[in-house]
Structure formats: structure tokens, C-alpha cells
Short mmCIF file of C-alpha atoms and ligand atoms in Angstrom, two decimals:
data_model
loop_
_atom_site.label_atom_id
_atom_site.label_comp_id
_atom_site.label_asym_id
_atom_site.label_seq_id
_atom_site.Cartn_x
_atom_site.Cartn_y
_atom_site.Cartn_z
CA MET A 15 130.27 170.58 111.75
CA LYS A 16 129.58 172.33 108.07
CA CYS A 17 132.13 175.12 108.50
CA PHE A 18 134.81 172.81 109.10
CA ASP A 19 133.64 170.00 106.79
CA LEU A 20 136.60 169.51 103.93
CA GLY A 21 134.94 166.92 101.98
CA GLY A 22 135.73 167.52 98.71
CA LYS A 23 138.69 169.39 99.18
CA VAL A 24 142.45 168.56 98.32
CA ALA A 25 145.31 169.52 100.81
CA LEU A 26 149.09 169.42 99.55
CA VAL A 27 151.18 169.43 102.99
CA THR A 28 155.28 169.82 102.54
CA GLY A 29 157.06 168.09 105.25
CA GLY A 30 153.70 166.14 105.97
CA ASN A 31 155.42 162.90 106.47
CA GLY A 32 156.11 163.58 110.01
CA GLY A 33 155.87 165.94 113.17
CA ILE A 34 153.61 169.03 112.78
CA GLY A 35 153.14 168.47 109.13
CA LEU A 36 151.64 164.69 109.57
CA GLY A 37 149.53 166.08 112.86
CA MET A 38 147.81 168.66 110.60
CA SER A 39 147.55 166.33 107.78
CA ARG A 40 145.72 164.16 110.21
CA GLY A 41 143.17 166.87 111.32
CA LEU A 42 142.52 167.79 107.51
CA ALA A 43 142.14 164.00 106.44
CA ARG A 44 139.52 163.69 109.83
CA ALA A 45 137.72 166.83 108.33
CA GLY A 46 137.41 165.02 105.21
CA ALA A 47 140.12 166.37 102.89
CA ARG A 48 142.45 164.43 100.83
CA ILE A 49 146.07 164.87 101.21
CA MET A 50 149.06 165.09 99.26
CA ILE A 51 152.16 165.07 100.98
CA ALA A 52 155.93 166.01 100.18
CA GLY A 53 159.28 165.35 102.19
CA ARG A 54 162.22 163.74 100.67
CA ASN A 55 162.39 160.52 102.43
CA ALA A 56 160.37 158.06 100.32
CA GLN A 57 160.25 155.58 103.33
CA LYS A 58 159.13 158.25 105.79
CA ASN A 59 156.47 159.43 103.06
CA ALA A 60 154.84 155.74 102.72
CA ALA A 61 154.67 155.37 106.56
CA ALA A 62 152.50 158.76 106.56
CA VAL A 63 150.43 157.62 103.59
CA ALA A 64 149.54 154.22 105.57
CA ASP A 65 148.76 156.26 108.46
CA LEU A 66 146.76 158.81 106.65
CA SER A 67 144.86 156.25 104.14
CA ALA A 68 143.71 154.45 107.71
CA ILE A 69 141.77 157.73 108.43
CA GLY A 70 139.71 156.56 105.36
CA VAL A 71 140.75 159.57 102.75
CA ASP A 72 142.54 159.33 99.78
CA CYS A 73 146.41 160.28 100.20
CA ASP A 74 149.67 160.02 97.99
CA SER A 75 153.19 161.18 98.50
CA VAL A 76 155.88 162.94 96.24
CA VAL A 77 159.51 163.18 96.85
CA ALA A 78 160.73 166.35 96.74
CA ASP A 79 163.39 168.49 98.21
CA LEU A 80 161.86 171.69 98.53
CA SER A 81 164.95 173.78 98.71
CA ARG A 82 165.29 173.22 94.87
CA GLU A 83 163.06 175.30 93.39
CA SER A 84 162.38 172.91 90.46
CA ASP A 85 161.14 170.59 93.14
CA ALA A 86 158.87 172.99 95.04
CA ARG A 87 157.16 174.43 91.79
CA SER A 88 156.52 170.81 90.54
CA LEU A 89 154.37 169.87 93.82
CA ALA A 90 151.34 171.73 92.64
CA PRO A 91 151.07 170.54 89.15
CA ARG A 92 151.83 166.88 90.38
CA THR A 93 148.95 166.99 92.83
CA LEU A 94 146.28 168.44 90.21
CA GLU A 95 147.54 165.51 87.98
CA ARG A 96 146.81 162.79 90.89
CA PHE A 97 143.79 164.42 92.35
CA GLY A 98 142.29 167.20 89.77
CA ARG A 99 142.17 169.77 92.46
CA LEU A 100 144.25 171.94 95.00
CA ASP A 101 142.05 173.92 97.49
CA ILE A 102 144.42 174.01 100.53
CA LEU A 103 148.15 174.44 100.66
CA VAL A 104 150.48 173.96 103.69
CA ASN A 105 153.89 175.30 103.72
CA ASN A 106 155.44 173.17 106.69
CA ALA A 107 158.71 171.64 105.52
CA GLY A 108 161.36 173.43 107.56
CA VAL A 109 165.09 172.67 109.01
CA PRO A 110 166.46 174.23 111.90
CA MET A 111 170.04 175.59 112.22
CA ARG A 112 171.42 175.73 115.85
CA LYS A 113 174.61 178.25 115.32
CA LEU A 114 175.78 181.44 116.66
CA PRO A 115 175.58 183.98 113.67
CA GLN A 116 179.55 184.21 113.18
CA ASP A 117 179.39 180.31 112.64
CA HIS A 118 176.98 180.28 110.35
CA THR A 119 178.33 179.49 106.71
CA THR A 120 176.81 180.89 103.54
CA GLU A 121 175.57 177.44 102.64
CA ASP A 122 173.92 177.17 106.25
CA TRP A 123 172.34 180.53 105.64
CA ARG A 124 170.73 179.52 101.71
CA LEU A 125 169.83 176.19 102.85
CA VAL A 126 167.67 177.54 105.86
CA ILE A 127 166.42 180.64 103.63
CA ASP A 128 165.62 178.15 100.49
CA THR A 129 163.88 175.13 102.74
CA ASN A 130 162.21 177.33 104.97
CA LEU A 131 161.31 180.42 103.12
CA SER A 132 161.68 180.40 99.16
CA SER A 133 160.03 177.02 98.82
CA ALA A 134 156.87 178.51 100.18
CA PHE A 135 156.98 181.37 97.70
CA TRP A 136 157.36 178.91 94.68
CA THR A 137 154.76 176.52 95.74
CA CYS A 138 152.38 179.42 96.63
CA GLN A 139 153.19 180.78 93.14
CA SER A 140 152.48 177.89 91.44
CA ALA A 141 149.27 177.13 93.38
CA TYR A 142 147.70 180.70 92.29
CA SER A 143 146.30 179.71 88.89
CA GLU A 144 144.39 176.55 90.35
CA PHE A 145 142.93 178.51 93.38
CA ARG A 146 142.04 181.44 90.54
CA ARG A 147 140.44 178.47 88.79
CA LEU A 148 138.41 177.46 91.99
CA GLY A 149 137.83 180.72 92.90
CA ALA A 150 138.90 179.92 96.36
CA GLY A 151 142.32 179.03 98.14
CA LYS A 152 143.83 178.72 101.91
CA VAL A 153 147.40 178.62 102.43
CA ILE A 154 148.70 177.82 105.69
CA ASN A 155 152.61 179.01 106.37
CA VAL A 156 154.08 177.02 109.74
CA GLY A 157 156.19 179.71 110.96
CA SER A 158 157.66 179.56 114.54
CA HIS A 159 158.32 181.70 117.82
CA ALA A 160 161.60 182.35 115.72
CA SER A 161 158.89 184.58 113.72
CA ILE A 162 158.47 187.01 116.51
CA LEU A 163 161.05 186.42 119.12
CA GLY A 164 164.48 186.64 119.09
CA ALA A 165 167.46 184.09 120.31
CA PRO A 166 171.28 183.85 119.91
CA PHE A 167 171.62 180.77 118.15
CA THR A 168 168.77 181.01 115.18
CA THR A 169 169.94 183.91 112.80
CA ALA A 170 168.97 182.38 109.61
CA TYR A 171 166.38 180.28 111.14
CA ALA A 172 164.74 183.31 112.71
CA ALA A 173 165.22 185.58 108.97
CA SER A 174 163.42 182.58 107.19
CA LYS A 175 160.45 182.42 109.74
CA GLY A 176 160.47 186.12 110.39
CA GLY A 177 160.41 186.46 106.42
CA LEU A 178 157.72 183.66 106.26
CA LEU A 179 155.30 185.80 108.61
CA GLN A 180 155.78 189.02 106.62
CA MET A 181 155.27 187.17 103.10
CA THR A 182 151.99 185.77 104.82
CA LYS A 183 150.88 189.26 105.15
CA SER A 184 151.90 190.47 101.81
CA LEU A 185 150.52 187.34 100.06
CA ALA A 186 147.32 187.80 102.14
CA CYS A 187 146.53 191.49 100.74
CA ALA A 188 147.79 190.70 97.17
CA TRP A 189 145.26 187.82 97.20
CA GLY A 190 142.37 188.89 99.02
CA ARG A 191 139.99 190.05 96.22
CA ASP A 192 140.85 186.21 94.76
CA ASN A 193 138.75 184.97 97.86
CA ILE A 194 142.31 183.43 98.48
CA GLN A 195 142.92 183.18 102.49
CA VAL A 196 146.87 183.17 103.42
CA ASN A 197 147.65 182.78 107.50
CA ALA A 198 150.47 181.41 109.54
CA ILE A 199 150.70 179.15 112.51
CA LEU A 200 153.53 180.04 114.77
CA PRO A 201 154.25 176.94 116.77
CA GLY A 202 156.32 176.93 120.34
CA TYR A 203 157.58 173.60 121.20
CA ILE A 204 156.03 170.77 120.02
CA ASP A 205 157.59 167.46 120.48
CA THR A 206 158.44 166.10 117.12
CA ASP A 207 162.16 165.02 115.68
CA MET A 208 162.92 168.66 115.56
CA ALA A 209 162.36 168.99 118.88
CA LYS A 210 164.49 165.90 120.20
CA SER A 211 167.49 167.63 118.19
CA ALA A 212 166.98 170.73 120.34
CA ARG A 213 166.89 168.88 123.58
CA GLN A 214 170.39 167.45 122.66
CA GLU A 215 171.88 170.74 121.13
CA VAL A 216 170.94 173.13 123.59
CA PRO A 217 171.09 172.30 127.16
CA GLY A 218 168.29 173.39 129.36
CA THR A 219 165.78 173.11 126.73
CA GLU A 220 163.57 170.33 128.54
CA GLU A 221 163.55 172.24 131.84
CA ARG A 222 162.98 175.84 130.13
CA VAL A 223 159.79 174.37 128.26
CA LEU A 224 158.20 172.76 131.34
CA SER A 225 158.86 175.54 133.48
CA ARG A 226 157.97 178.35 131.53
CA THR A 227 155.00 177.27 129.08
CA PRO A 228 151.73 178.37 130.92
CA ALA A 229 150.06 174.76 129.76
CA GLY A 230 153.12 173.15 131.66
CA ARG A 231 153.61 170.76 128.74
CA TRP A 232 155.17 170.40 125.15
CA GLY A 233 152.79 170.25 122.36
CA THR A 234 151.90 167.07 120.47
CA LEU A 235 151.10 166.39 117.14
CA ASP A 236 147.17 166.15 118.11
CA ASP A 237 147.18 169.75 119.24
CA CYS A 238 147.90 170.45 115.62
CA GLU A 239 144.92 168.84 114.09
CA GLY A 240 142.29 171.26 114.91
CA ILE A 241 144.34 174.81 114.08
CA ALA A 242 144.91 173.37 110.56
CA VAL A 243 141.39 172.50 109.77
CA PHE A 244 140.04 175.95 111.02
CA LEU A 245 142.80 177.76 108.53
CA ALA A 246 141.84 175.36 105.93
CA SER A 247 137.93 175.58 106.23
CA PRO A 248 134.91 177.55 105.36
CA ALA A 249 135.12 178.89 109.28
CA SER A 250 138.35 181.09 108.70
CA ASP A 251 136.91 182.66 105.31
CA PHE A 252 137.35 186.03 106.69
CA VAL A 253 140.38 185.42 108.47
CA THR A 254 143.56 186.31 106.41
CA GLY A 255 147.11 187.96 107.10
CA THR A 256 147.42 186.97 110.38
CA ALA A 257 149.22 184.40 112.59
CA LEU A 258 148.08 182.32 115.38
CA LEU A 259 150.25 181.00 118.00
CA LEU A 260 150.12 177.43 118.56
CA ASP A 261 152.69 177.16 122.01
CA GLY A 262 150.36 176.82 125.38
CA GLY A 263 151.00 180.19 126.17
CA TYR A 264 154.53 180.43 126.02
CA ALA A 265 154.99 183.61 124.11
CA ALA A 266 152.31 185.25 126.23
CA LEU A 267 154.36 185.21 129.22
CA GLY A 268 156.14 188.41 130.16
P1 NDP B 13 160.40 167.29 111.71
O1 NDP B 13 161.70 167.28 111.77
O2 NDP B 13 159.93 166.35 112.62
O3 NDP B 13 159.62 167.37 110.34
C1 NDP B 13 160.43 168.14 109.42
C2 NDP B 13 159.31 167.97 108.00
O4 NDP B 13 159.94 168.53 107.10
C3 NDP B 13 159.60 166.36 107.67
O5 NDP B 13 158.45 165.99 107.26
C4 NDP B 13 160.93 166.46 106.69
O6 NDP B 13 160.78 165.36 105.80
C5 NDP B 13 160.60 167.71 105.98
N1 NDP B 13 161.55 168.37 105.20
C6 NDP B 13 162.47 168.80 105.89
N2 NDP B 13 163.60 169.54 104.96
C7 NDP B 13 162.88 169.41 103.49
C8 NDP B 13 163.37 169.68 102.47
N3 NDP B 13 164.32 169.91 101.93
N4 NDP B 13 162.40 168.96 101.36
C9 NDP B 13 161.20 168.42 101.54
N5 NDP B 13 160.97 168.20 102.96
C10 NDP B 13 161.38 168.53 104.05
O7 NDP B 13 159.95 169.18 112.21
P2 NDP B 13 158.88 169.54 112.82
O8 NDP B 13 157.83 168.91 112.68
O9 NDP B 13 158.64 169.93 114.47
O10 NDP B 13 158.80 170.98 111.96
C11 NDP B 13 157.41 171.28 111.06
C12 NDP B 13 157.65 172.94 110.85
O11 NDP B 13 157.49 173.55 112.12
C13 NDP B 13 159.02 173.28 110.53
O12 NDP B 13 158.99 174.41 109.45
C14 NDP B 13 159.39 174.08 111.89
O13 NDP B 13 160.43 175.21 111.43
C15 NDP B 13 158.28 174.50 112.72
N6 NDP B 13 158.48 174.32 113.98
C16 NDP B 13 158.46 173.41 115.06
C17 NDP B 13 158.72 173.67 116.02
C18 NDP B 13 158.73 172.37 117.07
O14 NDP B 13 158.83 172.68 118.28
N7 NDP B 13 158.55 171.10 116.42
C19 NDP B 13 158.56 174.99 116.50
C20 NDP B 13 158.36 175.79 115.69
C21 NDP B 13 158.36 175.83 114.46
P3 NDP B 13 161.83 164.72 104.83
O15 NDP B 13 162.92 164.34 106.17
O16 NDP B 13 161.21 163.30 104.44
O17 NDP B 13 162.24 165.69 103.97
#
């Protein structure tokens, strides 16, 4: 379908080497986009490039630590060098921090805020001139249930993800007339490495997710494909400044 076609487009996906980022990258690749992924782990990057290349599109990776401003700001220029353009920016890289507020150190706080929130600001700023050159751009910020719901052990994480949601709205307002759409995806419980650690660190997670989620299951990487294609494609050209829950109905249950 033409309105979901990403042929000729280039997407940069932070944290695209696994989990939700890889799921979204697969969707974008299947819709025809070329993909640049960024992550800290070179082996995971190489495995993801092989996975995505098997779909039949040109893909590459950059080793980068998104908690560092210089690394984050280098990604858009490196994507331009490699592919000649940048149409879609997916800010997905993120780390959890499951501690009560009184136990967070300043280092914990800074790591989570820089990795999950500041990095997205840095990549957006550095992609803006290319979006202006193209006369169009798509930004997808990956928030969380923690963008809108409270929990006792997620203070820094919730602050980062709540900030990401508000930043999404602000960027959408600022860049609407530049034909740049900025939206967020708020995942619920998706079965990734991060979810595995949640199961280990938070007793009762497995039972709560299965009993409370109206869909009756965890989300999968396959569930991440279509929503990314929608927000990256012409199908969403009049959708900006909003957030789509990807949670099997979890947040809808009162
Ligand atoms: P994973 O732990 O499976 O993947 C995290 C990704 O982020 C990896 O690709 C990792 O690559 C990358 N990453 C982490 N820190 C950095 C860093 N400093 N620099 C560069 N890359 C980094 O997690 P998920 O796929 O589950 O999570 C993806 C996003 O979705 C996160 O933002 C998370 O907060 C959010 N989310 C996830 C939920 C879930 O249920 N899974 C629920 C709600 C939100 P590498 O290790 O190579 O650096």
C-alpha cells in the first residue's frame, strides 16, 4: 500500500540491535527503508545488520554510547555520510533503573536521564538540518508506560520517559510547519532483554502482566513492526505530537 511505502527512505534507529528497536527496524526494512542502527555492543550490531540485510535492504551500524553527547550528535552526520540522506529518526535506546527513589545515586539519575532523554534531544537537534533540506522528517520517540503511569521503583526512568513525551509534543509544535512529524510510542510489556531483567528484579511481574493485560500476553518484536511503519510513513503525515500505546490494552484497564 503506497501510504505505508518507505522505499527510498533512510531510517536511523538508536538501540536497533535488539528488542523493540530491532522489531521496529524489521518493520521499517520490510516497508523498504534502508536502516542505520546504533548501539554500544559491536557484536549485537553485527548480528542485527545480518538480520535486517536478510530482508533485502541496505543496512549498517554504528557503535555509539548514547549517554555521551558527542556520540549522540555524531549519528545523523554518520548516517548522511553512509546513505546520503536521513528521513526517519527512531529514538529507542534506553536503560532501566529499578530502585526506590531514596536509593538512586546521582550517577544513576544522570545515566538514565542522559541515555533515555537527553540523547533523543541531541539526535533530534542534529537531524533537524537534514529534515529541513528534505522538506520532511519523521521522529519516533520510544517512551513507556512510565511516561504516563507511576510506580515506586522507577523515579529516574519515569522522569526520563515523561520528559520524552513532553519533548515529543514540544518538538511537534516547533517543527510542524517544517513538515516534520514527531510522535511517541509508549510500550507496555514487550518480551525483550529488558523485560527479562524486570522479571528477575521485580517479583510478580510475570503474573501481573499476564493477568492484567487485556490481550492476555506479553508483546513481541513482531508487534513493534506495524506501529513503526505507520509513524514513519506518509500514512501519518497529519499525526504529530501524540503518543500511541503499544500495550495490549494494559493502561486502558481501570
Ligand atoms: P533492550 O534492553 O532489549 O534493548 C535496549 C537497546 O538500547 C539495545 O539495543 C541497547 O544496545 C541500546 N542501548 C542501551 N543503552 C545504550 C546506550 N547508552 N547507547 C546506545 N545504545 C544503548 O530493551 P527494550 O528493547 O525492551 O527497550 C527499548 C526501549 O523501549 C527502551 O527505551 C525502553 O525503555 C523502552 N521500553 C521497553 C519496554 C519493554 O517492556 N521491553 C516497556 C516500555 C518501554 P547496546 O546494549 O548494544 O548498547
